[in-house]
PDB file of C-alpha atoms in Angstrom:
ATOM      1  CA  UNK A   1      17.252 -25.434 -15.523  1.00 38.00           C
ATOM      2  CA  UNK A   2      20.853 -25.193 -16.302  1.00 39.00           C
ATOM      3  CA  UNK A   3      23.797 -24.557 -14.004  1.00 40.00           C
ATOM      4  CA  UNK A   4      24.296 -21.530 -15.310  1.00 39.00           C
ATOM      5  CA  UNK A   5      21.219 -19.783 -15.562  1.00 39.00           C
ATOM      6  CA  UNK A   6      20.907 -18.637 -11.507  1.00 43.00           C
ATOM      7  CA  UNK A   7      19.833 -20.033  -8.247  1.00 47.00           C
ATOM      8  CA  UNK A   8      16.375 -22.203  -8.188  1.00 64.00           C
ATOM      9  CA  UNK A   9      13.716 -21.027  -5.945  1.00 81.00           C
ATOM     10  CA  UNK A  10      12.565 -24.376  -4.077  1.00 95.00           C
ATOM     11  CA  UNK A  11      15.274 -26.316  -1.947  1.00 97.00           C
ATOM     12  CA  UNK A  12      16.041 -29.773  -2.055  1.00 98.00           C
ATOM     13  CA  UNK A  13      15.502 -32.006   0.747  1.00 98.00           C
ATOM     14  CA  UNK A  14      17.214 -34.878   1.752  1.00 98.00           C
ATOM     15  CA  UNK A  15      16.301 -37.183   4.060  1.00 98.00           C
ATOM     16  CA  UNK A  16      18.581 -38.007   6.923  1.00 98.00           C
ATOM     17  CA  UNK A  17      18.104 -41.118   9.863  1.00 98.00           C
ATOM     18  CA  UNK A  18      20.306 -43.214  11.689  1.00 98.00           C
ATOM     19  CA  UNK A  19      22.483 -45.704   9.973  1.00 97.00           C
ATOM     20  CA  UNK A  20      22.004 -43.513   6.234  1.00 97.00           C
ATOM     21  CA  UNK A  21      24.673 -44.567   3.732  1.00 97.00           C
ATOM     22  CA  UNK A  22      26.915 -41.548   2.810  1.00 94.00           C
ATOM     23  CA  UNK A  23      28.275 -42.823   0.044  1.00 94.00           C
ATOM     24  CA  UNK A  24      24.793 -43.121  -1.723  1.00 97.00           C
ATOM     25  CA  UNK A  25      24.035 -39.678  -2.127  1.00 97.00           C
ATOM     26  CA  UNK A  26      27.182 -37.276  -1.917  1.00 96.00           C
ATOM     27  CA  UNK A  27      27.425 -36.648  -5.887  1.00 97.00           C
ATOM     28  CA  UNK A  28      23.235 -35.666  -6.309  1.00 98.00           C
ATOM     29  CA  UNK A  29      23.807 -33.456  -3.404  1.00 97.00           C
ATOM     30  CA  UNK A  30      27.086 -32.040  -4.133  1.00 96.00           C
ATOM     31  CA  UNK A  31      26.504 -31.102  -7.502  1.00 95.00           C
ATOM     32  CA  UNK A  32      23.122 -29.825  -7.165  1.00 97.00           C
ATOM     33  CA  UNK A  33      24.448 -27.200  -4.950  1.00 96.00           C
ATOM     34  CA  UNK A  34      26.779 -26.005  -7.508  1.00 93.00           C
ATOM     35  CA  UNK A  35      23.939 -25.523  -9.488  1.00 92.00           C
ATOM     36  CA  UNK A  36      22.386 -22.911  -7.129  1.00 94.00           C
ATOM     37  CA  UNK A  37      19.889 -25.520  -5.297  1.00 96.00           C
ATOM     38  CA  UNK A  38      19.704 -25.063  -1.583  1.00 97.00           C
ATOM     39  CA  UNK A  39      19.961 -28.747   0.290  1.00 98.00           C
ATOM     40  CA  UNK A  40      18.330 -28.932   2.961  1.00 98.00           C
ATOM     41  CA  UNK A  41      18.156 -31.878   5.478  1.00 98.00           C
ATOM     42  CA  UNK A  42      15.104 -33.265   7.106  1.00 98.00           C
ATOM     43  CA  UNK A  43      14.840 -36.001   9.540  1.00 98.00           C
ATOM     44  CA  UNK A  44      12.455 -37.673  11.879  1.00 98.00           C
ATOM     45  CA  UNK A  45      12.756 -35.043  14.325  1.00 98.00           C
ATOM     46  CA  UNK A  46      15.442 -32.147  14.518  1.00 98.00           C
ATOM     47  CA  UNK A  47      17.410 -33.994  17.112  1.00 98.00           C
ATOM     48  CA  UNK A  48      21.098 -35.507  16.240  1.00 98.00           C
ATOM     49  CA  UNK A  49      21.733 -38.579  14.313  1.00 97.00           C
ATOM     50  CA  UNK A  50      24.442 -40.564  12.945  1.00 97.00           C
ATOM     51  CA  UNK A  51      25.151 -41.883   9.619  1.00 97.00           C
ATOM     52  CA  UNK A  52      26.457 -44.997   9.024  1.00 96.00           C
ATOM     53  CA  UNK A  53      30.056 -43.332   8.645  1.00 95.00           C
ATOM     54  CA  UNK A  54      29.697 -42.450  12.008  1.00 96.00           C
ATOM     55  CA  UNK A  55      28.859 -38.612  10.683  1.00 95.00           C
ATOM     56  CA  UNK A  56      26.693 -36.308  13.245  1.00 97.00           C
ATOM     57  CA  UNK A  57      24.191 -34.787  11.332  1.00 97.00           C
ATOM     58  CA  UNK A  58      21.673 -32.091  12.699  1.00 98.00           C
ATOM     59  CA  UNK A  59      18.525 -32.049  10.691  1.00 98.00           C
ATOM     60  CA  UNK A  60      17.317 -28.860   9.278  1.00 98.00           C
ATOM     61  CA  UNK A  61      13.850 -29.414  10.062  1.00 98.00           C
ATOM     62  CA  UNK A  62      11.412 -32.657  10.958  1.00 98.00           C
ATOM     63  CA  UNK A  63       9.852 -34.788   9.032  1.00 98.00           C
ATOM     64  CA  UNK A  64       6.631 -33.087  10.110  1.00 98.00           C
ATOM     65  CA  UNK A  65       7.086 -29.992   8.748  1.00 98.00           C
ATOM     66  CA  UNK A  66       8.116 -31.007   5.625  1.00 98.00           C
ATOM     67  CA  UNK A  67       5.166 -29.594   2.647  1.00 97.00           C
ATOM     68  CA  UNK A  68       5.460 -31.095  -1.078  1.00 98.00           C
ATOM     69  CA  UNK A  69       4.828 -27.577  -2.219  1.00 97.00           C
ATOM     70  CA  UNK A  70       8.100 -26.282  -0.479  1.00 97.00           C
ATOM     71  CA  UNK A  71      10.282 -28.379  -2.094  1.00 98.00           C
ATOM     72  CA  UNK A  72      11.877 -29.193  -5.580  1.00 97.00           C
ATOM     73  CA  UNK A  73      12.892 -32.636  -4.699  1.00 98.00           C
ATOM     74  CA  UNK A  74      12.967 -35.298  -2.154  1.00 98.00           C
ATOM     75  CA  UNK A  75      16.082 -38.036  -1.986  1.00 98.00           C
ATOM     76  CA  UNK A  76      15.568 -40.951   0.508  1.00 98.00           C
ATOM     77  CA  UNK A  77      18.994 -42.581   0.548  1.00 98.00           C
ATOM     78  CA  UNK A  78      19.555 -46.037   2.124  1.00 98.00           C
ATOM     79  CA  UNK A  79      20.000 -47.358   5.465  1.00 98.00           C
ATOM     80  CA  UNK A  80      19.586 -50.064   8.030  1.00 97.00           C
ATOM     81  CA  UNK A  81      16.886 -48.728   9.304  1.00 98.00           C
ATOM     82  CA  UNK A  82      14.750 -49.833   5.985  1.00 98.00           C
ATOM     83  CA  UNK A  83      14.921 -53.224   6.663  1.00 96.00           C
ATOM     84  CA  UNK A  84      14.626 -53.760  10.493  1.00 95.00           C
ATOM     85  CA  UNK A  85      11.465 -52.424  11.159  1.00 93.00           C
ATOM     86  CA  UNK A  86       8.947 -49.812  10.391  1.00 95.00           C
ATOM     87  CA  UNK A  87      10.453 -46.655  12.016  1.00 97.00           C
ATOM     88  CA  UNK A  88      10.870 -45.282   8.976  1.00 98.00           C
ATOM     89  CA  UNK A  89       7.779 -45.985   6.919  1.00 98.00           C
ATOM     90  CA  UNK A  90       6.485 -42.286   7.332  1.00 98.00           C
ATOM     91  CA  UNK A  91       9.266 -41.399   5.190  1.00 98.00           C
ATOM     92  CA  UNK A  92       7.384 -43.555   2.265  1.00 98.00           C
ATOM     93  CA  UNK A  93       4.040 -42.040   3.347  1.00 98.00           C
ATOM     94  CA  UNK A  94       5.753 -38.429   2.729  1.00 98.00           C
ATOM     95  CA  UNK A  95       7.046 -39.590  -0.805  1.00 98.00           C
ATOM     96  CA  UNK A  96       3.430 -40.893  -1.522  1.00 98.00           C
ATOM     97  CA  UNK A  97       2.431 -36.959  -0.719  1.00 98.00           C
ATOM     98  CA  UNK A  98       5.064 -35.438  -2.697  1.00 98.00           C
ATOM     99  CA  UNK A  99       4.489 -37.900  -5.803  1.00 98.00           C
ATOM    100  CA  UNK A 100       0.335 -37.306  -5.309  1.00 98.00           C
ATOM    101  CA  UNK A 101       1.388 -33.886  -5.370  1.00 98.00           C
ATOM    102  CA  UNK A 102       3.981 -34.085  -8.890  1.00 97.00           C
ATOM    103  CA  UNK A 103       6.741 -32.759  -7.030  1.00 98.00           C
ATOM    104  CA  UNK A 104       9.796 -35.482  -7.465  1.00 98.00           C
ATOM    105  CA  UNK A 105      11.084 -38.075  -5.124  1.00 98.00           C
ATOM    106  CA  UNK A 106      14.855 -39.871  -5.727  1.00 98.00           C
ATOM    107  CA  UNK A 107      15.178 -43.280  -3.882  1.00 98.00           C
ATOM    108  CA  UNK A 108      18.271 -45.658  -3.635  1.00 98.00           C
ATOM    109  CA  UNK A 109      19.308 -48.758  -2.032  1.00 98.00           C
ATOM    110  CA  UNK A 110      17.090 -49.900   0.940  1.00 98.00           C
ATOM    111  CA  UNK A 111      14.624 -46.707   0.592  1.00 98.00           C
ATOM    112  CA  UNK A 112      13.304 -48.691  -2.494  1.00 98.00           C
ATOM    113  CA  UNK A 113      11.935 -51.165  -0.482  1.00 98.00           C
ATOM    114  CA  UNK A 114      10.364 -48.878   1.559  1.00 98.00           C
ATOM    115  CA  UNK A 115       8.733 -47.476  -1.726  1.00 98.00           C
ATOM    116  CA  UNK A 116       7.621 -50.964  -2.546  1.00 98.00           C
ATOM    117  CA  UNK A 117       5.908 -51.587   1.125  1.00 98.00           C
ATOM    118  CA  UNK A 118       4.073 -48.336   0.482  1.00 98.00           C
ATOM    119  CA  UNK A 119       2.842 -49.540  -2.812  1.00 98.00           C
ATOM    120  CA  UNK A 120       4.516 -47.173  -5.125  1.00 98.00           C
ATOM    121  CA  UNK A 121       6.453 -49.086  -7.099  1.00 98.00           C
ATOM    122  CA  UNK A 122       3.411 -51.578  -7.738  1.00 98.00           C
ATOM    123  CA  UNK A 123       2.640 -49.316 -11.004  1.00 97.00           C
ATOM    124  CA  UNK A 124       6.091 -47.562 -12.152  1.00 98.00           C
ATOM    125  CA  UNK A 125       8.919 -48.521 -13.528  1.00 98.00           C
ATOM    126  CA  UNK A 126      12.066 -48.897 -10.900  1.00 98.00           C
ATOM    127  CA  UNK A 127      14.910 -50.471 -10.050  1.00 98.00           C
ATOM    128  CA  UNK A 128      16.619 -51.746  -6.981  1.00 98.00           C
ATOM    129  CA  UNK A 129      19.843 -53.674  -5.698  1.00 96.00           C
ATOM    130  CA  UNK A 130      18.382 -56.910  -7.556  1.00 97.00           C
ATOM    131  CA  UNK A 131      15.238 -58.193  -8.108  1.00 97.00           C
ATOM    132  CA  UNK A 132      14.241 -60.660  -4.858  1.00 97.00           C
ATOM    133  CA  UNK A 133      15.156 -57.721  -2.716  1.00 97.00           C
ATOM    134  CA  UNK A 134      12.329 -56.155  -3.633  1.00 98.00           C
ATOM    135  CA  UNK A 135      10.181 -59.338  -3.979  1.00 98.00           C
ATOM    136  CA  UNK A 136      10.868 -60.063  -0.341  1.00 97.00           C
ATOM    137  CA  UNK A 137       8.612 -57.034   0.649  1.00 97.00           C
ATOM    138  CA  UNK A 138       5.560 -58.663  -0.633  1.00 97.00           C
ATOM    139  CA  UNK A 139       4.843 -55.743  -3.255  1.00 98.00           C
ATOM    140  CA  UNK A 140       2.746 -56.240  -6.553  1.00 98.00           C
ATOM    141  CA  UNK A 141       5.429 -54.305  -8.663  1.00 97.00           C
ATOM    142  CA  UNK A 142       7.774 -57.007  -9.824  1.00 97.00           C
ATOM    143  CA  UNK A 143       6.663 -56.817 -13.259  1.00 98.00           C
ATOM    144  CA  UNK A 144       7.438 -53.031 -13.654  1.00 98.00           C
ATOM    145  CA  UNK A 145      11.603 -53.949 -12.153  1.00 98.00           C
ATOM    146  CA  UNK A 146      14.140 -53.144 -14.878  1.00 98.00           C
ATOM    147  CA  UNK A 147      17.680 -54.136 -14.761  1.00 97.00           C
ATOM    148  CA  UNK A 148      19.275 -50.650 -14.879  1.00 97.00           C
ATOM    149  CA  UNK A 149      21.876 -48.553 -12.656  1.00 97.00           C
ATOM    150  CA  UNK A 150      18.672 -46.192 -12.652  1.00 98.00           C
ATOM    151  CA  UNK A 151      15.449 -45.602 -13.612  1.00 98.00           C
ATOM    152  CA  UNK A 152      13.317 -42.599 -13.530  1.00 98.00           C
ATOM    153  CA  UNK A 153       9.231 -42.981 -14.456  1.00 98.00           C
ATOM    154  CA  UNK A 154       7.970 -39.883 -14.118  1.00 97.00           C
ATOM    155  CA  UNK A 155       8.600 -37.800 -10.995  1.00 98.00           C
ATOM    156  CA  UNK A 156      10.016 -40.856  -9.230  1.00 98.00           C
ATOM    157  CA  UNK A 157      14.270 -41.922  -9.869  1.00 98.00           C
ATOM    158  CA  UNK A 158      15.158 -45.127  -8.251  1.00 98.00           C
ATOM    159  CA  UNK A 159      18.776 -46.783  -7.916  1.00 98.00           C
ATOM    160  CA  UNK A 160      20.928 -49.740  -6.195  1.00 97.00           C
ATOM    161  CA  UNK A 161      23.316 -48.878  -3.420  1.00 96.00           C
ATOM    162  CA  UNK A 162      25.790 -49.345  -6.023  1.00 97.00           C
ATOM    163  CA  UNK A 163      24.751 -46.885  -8.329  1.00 98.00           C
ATOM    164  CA  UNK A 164      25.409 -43.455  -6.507  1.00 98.00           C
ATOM    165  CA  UNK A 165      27.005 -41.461  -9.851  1.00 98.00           C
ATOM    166  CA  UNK A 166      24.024 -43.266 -12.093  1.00 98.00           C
ATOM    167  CA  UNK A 167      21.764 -41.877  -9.622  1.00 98.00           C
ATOM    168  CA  UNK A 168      22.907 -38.624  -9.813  1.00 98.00           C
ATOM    169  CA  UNK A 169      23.017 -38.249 -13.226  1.00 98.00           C
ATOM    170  CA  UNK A 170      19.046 -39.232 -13.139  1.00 98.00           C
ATOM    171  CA  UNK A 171      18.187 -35.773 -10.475  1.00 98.00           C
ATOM    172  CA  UNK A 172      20.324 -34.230 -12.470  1.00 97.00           C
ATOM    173  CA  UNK A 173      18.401 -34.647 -15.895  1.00 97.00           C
ATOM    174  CA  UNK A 174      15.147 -34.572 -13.777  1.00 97.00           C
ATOM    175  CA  UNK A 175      15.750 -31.302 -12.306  1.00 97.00           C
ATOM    176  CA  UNK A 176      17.166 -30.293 -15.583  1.00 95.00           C
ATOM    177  CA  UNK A 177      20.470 -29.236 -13.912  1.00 95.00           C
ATOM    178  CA  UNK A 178      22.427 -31.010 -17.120  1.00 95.00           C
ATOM    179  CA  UNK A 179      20.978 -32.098 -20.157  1.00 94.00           C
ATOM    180  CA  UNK A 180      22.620 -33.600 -23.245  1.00 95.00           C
ATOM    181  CA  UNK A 181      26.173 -33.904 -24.193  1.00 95.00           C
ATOM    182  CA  UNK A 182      26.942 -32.319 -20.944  1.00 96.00           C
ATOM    183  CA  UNK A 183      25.137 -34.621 -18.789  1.00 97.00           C
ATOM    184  CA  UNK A 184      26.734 -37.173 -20.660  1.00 96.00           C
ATOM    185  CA  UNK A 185      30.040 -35.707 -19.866  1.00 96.00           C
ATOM    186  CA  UNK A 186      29.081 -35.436 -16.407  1.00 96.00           C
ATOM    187  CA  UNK A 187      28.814 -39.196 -15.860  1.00 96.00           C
ATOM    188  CA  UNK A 188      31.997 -40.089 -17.950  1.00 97.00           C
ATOM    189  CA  UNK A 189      33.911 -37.945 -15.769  1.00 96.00           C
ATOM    190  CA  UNK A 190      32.355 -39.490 -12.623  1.00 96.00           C
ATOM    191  CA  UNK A 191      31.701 -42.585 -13.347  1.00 96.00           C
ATOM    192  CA  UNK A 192      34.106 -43.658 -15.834  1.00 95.00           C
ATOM    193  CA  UNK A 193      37.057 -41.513 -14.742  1.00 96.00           C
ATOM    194  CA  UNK A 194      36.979 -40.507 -18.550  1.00 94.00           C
ATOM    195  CA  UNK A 195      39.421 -37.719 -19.001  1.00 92.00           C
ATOM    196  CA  UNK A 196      38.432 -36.364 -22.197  1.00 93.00           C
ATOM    197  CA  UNK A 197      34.854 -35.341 -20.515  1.00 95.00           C
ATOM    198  CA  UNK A 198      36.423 -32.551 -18.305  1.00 91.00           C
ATOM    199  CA  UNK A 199      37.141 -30.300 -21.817  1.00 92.00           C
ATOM    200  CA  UNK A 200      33.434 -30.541 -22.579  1.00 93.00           C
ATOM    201  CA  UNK A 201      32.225 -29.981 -18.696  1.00 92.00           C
ATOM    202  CA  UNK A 202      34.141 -27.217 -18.127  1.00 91.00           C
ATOM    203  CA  UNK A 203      33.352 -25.529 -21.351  1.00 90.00           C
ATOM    204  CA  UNK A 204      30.057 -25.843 -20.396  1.00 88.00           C
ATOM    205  CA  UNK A 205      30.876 -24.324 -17.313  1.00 86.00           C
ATOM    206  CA  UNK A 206      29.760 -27.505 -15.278  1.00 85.00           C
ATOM    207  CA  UNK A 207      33.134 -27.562 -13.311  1.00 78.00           C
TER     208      UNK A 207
END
């Protein structure tokens, strides 16, 4: 769908738990809600957390009563949390529902490696913050790792912490918010700080 062509009718959902990395998710978000999507936030419960910014977020809904089928897209950013324990491993179990189901799931940094524990990386193509990061969860996937900013296969986008405009651009192709020359545009301008991109975005009407 493009920008300009009225509001989608499924919201976007992003996941949100203690110690989440801001930075890794602020252009998707931010630019899919100039498109019309709704963002909503869903955590482990509804109660408070904090980001690793120190931002207090209050979660839209929980975890719980989150349904594939009410949703256009699910982005697990990064965080602590993914690698000191298993408190979040029912956020992989939900992204196993929503990919079973065909309904998209966008996953940087650290929530990668939760993807790889849950085995769904074993048989797509995906990338990560390097390599052994991965390979340190045990999975069976290391053959399908590509050295890319991203990588979608499929319904599923995937991205180092490093990589926050490259991931982007991915939901935004996937959710067919930008497409083409404009896309391309999109991630000069944000990436690249490429000036001459801005003429074609905003005659697009992507500004």
């Amino acid at each position: 769908m493009n920008a300009t062509t009225g509001r989608p009718g499924k919201p976007v959902h992003l996941a949100v738990y203690d110690t989440l990395a801001d930075w890794e998710t602020g252009h998707a978000t931010a630019h899919l809600a100039r498109a019309g999507h709704e963002i909503r936030t869903v955590g482990p419960t509804t109660a408070p957390l904090r980001s690793t910014g120190g931002l207090r977020i209050q979660p839209d809904l929980a975890l719980d009563d989150l349904r594939p089928e009410d949703s256009a897209l699910l982005i697990l950013p990064g965080a602590d949390l993914w690698d000191t324990g298993d408190s979040l491993a029912p956020f992989a179990r939900t992204a196993r529902a929503f990919l079973d189901a065909g309904v998209p799931v966008a996953a940087i940094c650290g929530a990668t490696a939760g993807l790889a524990r849950e085995g769904l990386l074993d048989d797509r193509d995906h990338t990560s913050a390097v390599s052994f990061y991965l390979a340190a969860t045990g999975y069976a996937g290391g053959g399908r790792y590509v050295e890319a900013d991203a990588v979608t296969d499929g319904a599923l986008v995937t991205a180092g912490p490093t990589e926050p405009v490259a991931f982007a651009r991915e939901i935004l192709r996937l959710l067919e918010v930008y497409e083409g020359e404009v896309l391309d545009a999109w991630y000069r301008l944000f990436h690249d700080s490429d000036a001459a991109a801005y003429a074609v975005l905003e005659k697009a009407g992507a500004l």
